CSV table of C-alpha atoms and ligand atoms in Angstrom, one decimal:
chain,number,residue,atom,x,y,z
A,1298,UNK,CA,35.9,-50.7,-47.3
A,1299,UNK,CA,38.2,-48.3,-45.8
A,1300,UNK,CA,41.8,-49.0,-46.3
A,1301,UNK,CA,44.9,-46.8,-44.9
A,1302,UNK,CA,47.3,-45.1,-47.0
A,1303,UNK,CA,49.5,-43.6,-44.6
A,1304,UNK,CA,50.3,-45.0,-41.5
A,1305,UNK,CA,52.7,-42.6,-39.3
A,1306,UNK,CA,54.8,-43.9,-36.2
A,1307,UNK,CA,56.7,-42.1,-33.6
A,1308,UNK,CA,57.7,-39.5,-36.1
A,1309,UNK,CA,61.1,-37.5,-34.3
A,1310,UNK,CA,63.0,-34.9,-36.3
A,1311,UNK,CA,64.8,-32.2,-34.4
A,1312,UNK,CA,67.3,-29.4,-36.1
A,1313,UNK,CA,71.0,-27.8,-35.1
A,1314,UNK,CA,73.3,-29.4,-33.0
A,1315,UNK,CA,74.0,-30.0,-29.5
A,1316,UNK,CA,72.6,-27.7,-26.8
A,1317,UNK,CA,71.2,-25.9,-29.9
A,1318,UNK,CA,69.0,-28.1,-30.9
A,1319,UNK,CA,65.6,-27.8,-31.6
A,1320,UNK,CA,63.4,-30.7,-31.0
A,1321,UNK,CA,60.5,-29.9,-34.0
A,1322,UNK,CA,58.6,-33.2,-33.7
A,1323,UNK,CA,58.5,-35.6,-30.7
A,1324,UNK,CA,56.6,-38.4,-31.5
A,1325,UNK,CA,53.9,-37.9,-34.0
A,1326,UNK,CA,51.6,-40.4,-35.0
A,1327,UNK,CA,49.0,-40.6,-37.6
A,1328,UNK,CA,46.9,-42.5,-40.0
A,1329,UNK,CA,44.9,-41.5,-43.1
A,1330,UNK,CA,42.5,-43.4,-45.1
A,1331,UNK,CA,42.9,-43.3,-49.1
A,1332,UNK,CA,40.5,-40.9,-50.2
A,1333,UNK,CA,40.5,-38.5,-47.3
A,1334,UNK,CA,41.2,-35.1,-46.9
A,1335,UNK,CA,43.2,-33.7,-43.9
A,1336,UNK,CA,44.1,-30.2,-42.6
A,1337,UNK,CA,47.4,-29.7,-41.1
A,1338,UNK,CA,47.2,-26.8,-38.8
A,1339,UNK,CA,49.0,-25.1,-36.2
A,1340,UNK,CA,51.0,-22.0,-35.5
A,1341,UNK,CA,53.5,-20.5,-37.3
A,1342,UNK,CA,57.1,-22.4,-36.5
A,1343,UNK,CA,54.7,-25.2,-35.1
A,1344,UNK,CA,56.8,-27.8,-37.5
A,1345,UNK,CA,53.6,-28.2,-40.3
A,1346,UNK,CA,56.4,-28.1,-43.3
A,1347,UNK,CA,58.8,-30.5,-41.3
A,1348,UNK,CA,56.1,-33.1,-41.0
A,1349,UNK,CA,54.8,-32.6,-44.4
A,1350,UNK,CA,58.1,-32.6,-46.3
A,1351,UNK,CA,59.1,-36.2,-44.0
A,1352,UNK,CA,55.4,-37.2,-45.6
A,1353,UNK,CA,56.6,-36.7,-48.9
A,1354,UNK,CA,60.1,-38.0,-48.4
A,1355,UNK,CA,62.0,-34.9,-49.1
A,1356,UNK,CA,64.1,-34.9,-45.7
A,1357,UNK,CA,64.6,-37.5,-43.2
A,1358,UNK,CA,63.3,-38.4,-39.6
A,1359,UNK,CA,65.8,-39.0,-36.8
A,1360,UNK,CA,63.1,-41.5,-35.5
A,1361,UNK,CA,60.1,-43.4,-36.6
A,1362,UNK,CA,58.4,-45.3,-38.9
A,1363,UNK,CA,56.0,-43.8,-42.3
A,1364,UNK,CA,54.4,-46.2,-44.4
A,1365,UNK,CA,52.2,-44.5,-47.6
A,1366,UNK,CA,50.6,-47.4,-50.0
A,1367,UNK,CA,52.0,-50.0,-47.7
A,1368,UNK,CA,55.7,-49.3,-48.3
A,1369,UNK,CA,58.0,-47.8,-45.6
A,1370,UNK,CA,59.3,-45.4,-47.2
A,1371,UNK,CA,61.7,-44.7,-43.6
A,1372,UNK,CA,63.7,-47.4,-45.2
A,1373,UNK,CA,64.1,-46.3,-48.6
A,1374,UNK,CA,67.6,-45.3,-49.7
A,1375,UNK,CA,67.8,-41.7,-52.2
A,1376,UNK,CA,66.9,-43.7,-55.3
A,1377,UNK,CA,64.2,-45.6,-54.3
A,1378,UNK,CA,62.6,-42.6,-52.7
A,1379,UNK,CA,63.0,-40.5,-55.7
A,1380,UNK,CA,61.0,-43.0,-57.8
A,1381,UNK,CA,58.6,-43.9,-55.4
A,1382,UNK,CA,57.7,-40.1,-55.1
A,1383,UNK,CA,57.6,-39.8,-58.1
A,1384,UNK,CA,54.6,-42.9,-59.4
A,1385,UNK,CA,53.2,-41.9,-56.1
A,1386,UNK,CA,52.6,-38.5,-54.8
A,1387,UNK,CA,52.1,-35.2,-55.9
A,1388,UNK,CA,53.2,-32.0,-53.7
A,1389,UNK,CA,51.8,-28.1,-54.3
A,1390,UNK,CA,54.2,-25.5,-52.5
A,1391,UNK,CA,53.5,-21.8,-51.7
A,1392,UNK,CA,56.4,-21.3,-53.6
A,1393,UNK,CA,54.8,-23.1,-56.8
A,1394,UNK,CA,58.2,-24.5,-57.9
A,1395,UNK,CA,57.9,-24.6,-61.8
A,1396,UNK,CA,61.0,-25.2,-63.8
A,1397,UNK,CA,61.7,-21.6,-64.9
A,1398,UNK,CA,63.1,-22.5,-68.6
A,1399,UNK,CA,60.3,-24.8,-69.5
A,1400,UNK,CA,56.5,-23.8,-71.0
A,1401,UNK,CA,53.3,-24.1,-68.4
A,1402,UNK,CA,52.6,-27.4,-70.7
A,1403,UNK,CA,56.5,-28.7,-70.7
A,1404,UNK,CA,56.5,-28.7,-66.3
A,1405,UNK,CA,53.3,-30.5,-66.4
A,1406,UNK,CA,54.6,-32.5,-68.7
A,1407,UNK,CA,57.7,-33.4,-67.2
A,1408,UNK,CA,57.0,-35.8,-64.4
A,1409,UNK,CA,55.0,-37.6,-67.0
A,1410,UNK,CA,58.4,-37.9,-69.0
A,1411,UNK,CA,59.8,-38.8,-66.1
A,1412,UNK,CA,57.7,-41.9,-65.8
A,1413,UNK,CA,57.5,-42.8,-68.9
A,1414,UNK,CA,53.7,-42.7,-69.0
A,1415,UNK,CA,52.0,-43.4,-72.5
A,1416,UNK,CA,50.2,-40.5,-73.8
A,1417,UNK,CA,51.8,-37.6,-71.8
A,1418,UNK,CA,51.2,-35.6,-74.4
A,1419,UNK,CA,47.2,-35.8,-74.0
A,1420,UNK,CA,47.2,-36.5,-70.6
A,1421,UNK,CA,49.3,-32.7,-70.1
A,1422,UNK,CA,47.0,-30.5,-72.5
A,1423,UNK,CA,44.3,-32.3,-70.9
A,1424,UNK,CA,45.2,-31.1,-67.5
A,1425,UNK,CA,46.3,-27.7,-68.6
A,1426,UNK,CA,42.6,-27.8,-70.1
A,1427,UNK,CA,40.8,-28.6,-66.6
A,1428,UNK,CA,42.6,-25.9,-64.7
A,1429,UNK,CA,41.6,-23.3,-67.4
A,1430,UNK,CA,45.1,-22.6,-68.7
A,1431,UNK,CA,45.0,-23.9,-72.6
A,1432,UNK,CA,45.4,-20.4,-73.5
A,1433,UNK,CA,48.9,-20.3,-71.6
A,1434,UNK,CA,50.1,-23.5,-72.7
A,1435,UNK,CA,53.5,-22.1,-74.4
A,1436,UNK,CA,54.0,-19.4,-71.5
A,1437,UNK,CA,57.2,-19.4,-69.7
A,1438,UNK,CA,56.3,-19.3,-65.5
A,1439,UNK,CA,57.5,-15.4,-65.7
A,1440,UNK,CA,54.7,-14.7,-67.8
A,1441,UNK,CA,52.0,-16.5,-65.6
A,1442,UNK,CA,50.5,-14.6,-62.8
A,1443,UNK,CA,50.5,-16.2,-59.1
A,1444,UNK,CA,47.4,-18.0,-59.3
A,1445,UNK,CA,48.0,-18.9,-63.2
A,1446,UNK,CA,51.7,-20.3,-61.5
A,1447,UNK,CA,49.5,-22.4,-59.1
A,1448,UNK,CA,46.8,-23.8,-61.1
A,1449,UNK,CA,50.2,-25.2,-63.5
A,1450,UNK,CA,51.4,-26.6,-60.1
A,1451,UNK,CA,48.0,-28.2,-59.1
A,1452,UNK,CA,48.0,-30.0,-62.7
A,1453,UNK,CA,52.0,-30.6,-62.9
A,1454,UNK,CA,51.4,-32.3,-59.3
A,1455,UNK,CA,48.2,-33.8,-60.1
A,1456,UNK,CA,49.6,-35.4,-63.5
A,1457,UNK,CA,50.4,-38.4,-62.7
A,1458,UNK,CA,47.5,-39.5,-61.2
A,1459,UNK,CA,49.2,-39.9,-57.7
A,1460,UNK,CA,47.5,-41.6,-54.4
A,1461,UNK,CA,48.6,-38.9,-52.2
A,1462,UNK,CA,48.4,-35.0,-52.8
A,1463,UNK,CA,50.9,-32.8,-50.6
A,1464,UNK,CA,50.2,-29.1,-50.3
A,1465,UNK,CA,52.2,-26.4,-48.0
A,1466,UNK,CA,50.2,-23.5,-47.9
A,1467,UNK,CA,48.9,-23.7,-52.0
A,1468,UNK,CA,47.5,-20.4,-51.2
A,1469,UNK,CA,50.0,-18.8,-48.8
A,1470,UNK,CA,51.2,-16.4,-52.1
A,1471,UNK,CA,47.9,-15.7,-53.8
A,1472,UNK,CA,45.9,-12.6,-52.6
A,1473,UNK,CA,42.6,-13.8,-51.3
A,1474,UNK,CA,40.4,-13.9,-53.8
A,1475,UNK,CA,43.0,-15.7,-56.1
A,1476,UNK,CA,43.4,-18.2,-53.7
A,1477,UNK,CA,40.0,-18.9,-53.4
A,1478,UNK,CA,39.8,-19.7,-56.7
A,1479,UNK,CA,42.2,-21.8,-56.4
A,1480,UNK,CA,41.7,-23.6,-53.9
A,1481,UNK,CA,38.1,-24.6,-55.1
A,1482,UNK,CA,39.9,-25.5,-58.1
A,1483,UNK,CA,42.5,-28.0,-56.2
A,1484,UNK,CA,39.1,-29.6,-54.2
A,1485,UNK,CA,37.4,-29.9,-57.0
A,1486,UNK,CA,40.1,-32.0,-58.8
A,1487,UNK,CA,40.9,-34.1,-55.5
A,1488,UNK,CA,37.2,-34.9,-55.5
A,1489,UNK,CA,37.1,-35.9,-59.2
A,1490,UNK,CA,40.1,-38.2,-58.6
A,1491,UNK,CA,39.3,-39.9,-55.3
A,1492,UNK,CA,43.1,-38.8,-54.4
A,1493,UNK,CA,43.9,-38.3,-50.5
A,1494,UNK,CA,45.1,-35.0,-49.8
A,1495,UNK,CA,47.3,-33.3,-46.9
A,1496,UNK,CA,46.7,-29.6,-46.9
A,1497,UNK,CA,48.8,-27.4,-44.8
A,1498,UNK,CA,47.1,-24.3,-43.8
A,1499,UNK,CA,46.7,-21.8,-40.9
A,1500,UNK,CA,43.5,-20.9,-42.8
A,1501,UNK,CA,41.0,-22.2,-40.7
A,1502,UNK,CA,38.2,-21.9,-43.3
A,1503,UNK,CA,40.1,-23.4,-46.0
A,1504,UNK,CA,41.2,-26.6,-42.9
A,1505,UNK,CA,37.4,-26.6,-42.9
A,1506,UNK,CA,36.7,-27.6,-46.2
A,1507,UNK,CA,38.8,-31.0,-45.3
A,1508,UNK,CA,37.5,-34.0,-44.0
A,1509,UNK,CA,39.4,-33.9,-41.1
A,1510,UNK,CA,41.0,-31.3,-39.2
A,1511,UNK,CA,44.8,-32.5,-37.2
A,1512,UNK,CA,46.3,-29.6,-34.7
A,1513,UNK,CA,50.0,-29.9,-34.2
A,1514,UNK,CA,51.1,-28.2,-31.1
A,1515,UNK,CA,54.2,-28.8,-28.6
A,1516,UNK,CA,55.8,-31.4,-31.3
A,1517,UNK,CA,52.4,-33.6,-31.3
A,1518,UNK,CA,49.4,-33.9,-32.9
A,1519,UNK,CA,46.1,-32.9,-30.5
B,889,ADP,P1,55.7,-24.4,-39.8
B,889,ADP,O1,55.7,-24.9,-41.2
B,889,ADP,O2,54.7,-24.9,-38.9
B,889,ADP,O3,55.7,-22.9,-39.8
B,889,ADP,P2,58.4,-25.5,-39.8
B,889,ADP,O4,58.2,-26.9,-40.0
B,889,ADP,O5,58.8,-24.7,-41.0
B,889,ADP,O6,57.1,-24.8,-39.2
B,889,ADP,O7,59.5,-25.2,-38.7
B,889,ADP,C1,59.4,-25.7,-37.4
B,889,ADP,C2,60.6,-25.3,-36.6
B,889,ADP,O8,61.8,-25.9,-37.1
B,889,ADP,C3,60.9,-23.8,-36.6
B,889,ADP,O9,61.3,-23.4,-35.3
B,889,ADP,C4,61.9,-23.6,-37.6
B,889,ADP,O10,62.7,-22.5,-37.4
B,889,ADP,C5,62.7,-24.9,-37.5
B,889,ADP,N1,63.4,-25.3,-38.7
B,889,ADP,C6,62.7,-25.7,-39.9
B,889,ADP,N2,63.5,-26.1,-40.8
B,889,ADP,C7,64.8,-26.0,-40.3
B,889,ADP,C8,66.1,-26.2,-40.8
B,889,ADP,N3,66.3,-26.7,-42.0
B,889,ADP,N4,67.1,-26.0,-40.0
B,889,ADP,C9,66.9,-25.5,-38.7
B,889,ADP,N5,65.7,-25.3,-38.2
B,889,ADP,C10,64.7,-25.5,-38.9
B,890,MG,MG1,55.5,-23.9,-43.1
């Protein structure tokens, strides 16, 4: 049985003020199953990270409704939101994100902190171990290359064993063959966990190796 884990509505989110204003999304609408794997593409400026960072309830839609595990999260106020991200999704930026003053093993240990989980310790060194890094467990993020910096980011996001995986352009600061690498490292460990990804990319090989392929053009999804 298929079941939906994100049901989008109407989505509208424009910038600036005024005259100035720049209309990003007018009235997206989608739906993904649990368990699927989807490709966001479209040009550059064509509003990928605006949509993806409303998905993952990091900034706020002037219209429109997004549901993710059946809750709205539209409606949530700042705390809710910051602790249903955090039991429910994961996110991957270009940018990696790890917190500079703490170890490869303390950042993916940290939203397991966060939560409270039971065994963090395990669950952490176990992750570290799947993406090939127990050998940089007590590195700082300056001492990790670019792809060592994402494959911490893949396990800090996959951690908590979350129901929805964001990634904006995981590869967009890797050279190619870096990327690669870790990119078959991120589908491998969506496939292993059954966890329903969103993959931002204007790589059409690497949209490819989704499920599903969405286009987002003029504000909508064709
Ligand atoms: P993509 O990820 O597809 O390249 P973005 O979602 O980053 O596109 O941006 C879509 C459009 O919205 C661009 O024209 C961009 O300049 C504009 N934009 C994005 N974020 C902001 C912001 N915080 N303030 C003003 N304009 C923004
Ligand atoms: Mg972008």
């Amino acid at each position: 049985m298929s079941e939906l884990t994100v049901v989008v509505e109407n989505l509208r989110k424009g910038y600036g003020p005024g005259d100035a204003r720049v209309e990003v999304l007018r009235g997206v609408s989608l739906q993904i199953q649990k368990g699927e794997t989807v490709a966001l593409v479209g040009k550059s400026g064509s509003g990928k990270s605006t949509l993806l960072s409303l998905l993952a309830g990091l900034d706020q839609a002037d219209a429109g409704t997004i549901t993710i595990a059946n809750r709205n999260i539209t409606s949530m106020d700042e705390g809710e939101l910051t602790q249903f991200r955090a039991a429910n999704m994961g996110i991957v930026f270009q940018q990696f994100h790890l917190v500079s003053t703490l170890t490869a093993l303390e950042n993916v240990l940290l939203p397991l902190e966060l939560l409270r989980r039971p065994r963090a310790s395990e669950t952490a060194r176990s992750l570290l171990e799947a993406v090939g890094l127990s050998h940089r467990s007590h590195h700082l993020p300056s001492q990790l290359s670019g792809g060592e910096s994402q494959r911490v980011a893949i396990a800090r996001a996959l951690a908590i064993n979350p129901s929805i995986l964001f990634a904006d352009e995981p590869s967009g600061n890797l050279d190619e063959e870096t990327g690669e690498k870790v990119m078959d490292l991120l589908f491998r460990m969506v496939e292993a966990t059954g966890t329903t990804l969103v993959l931002v990319t204007h790589d059409p090989e690497l949209a490819r190796r989704c499920g599903r392929v969405v286009h987002l053009e003029h504000g909508g999804l064709a």
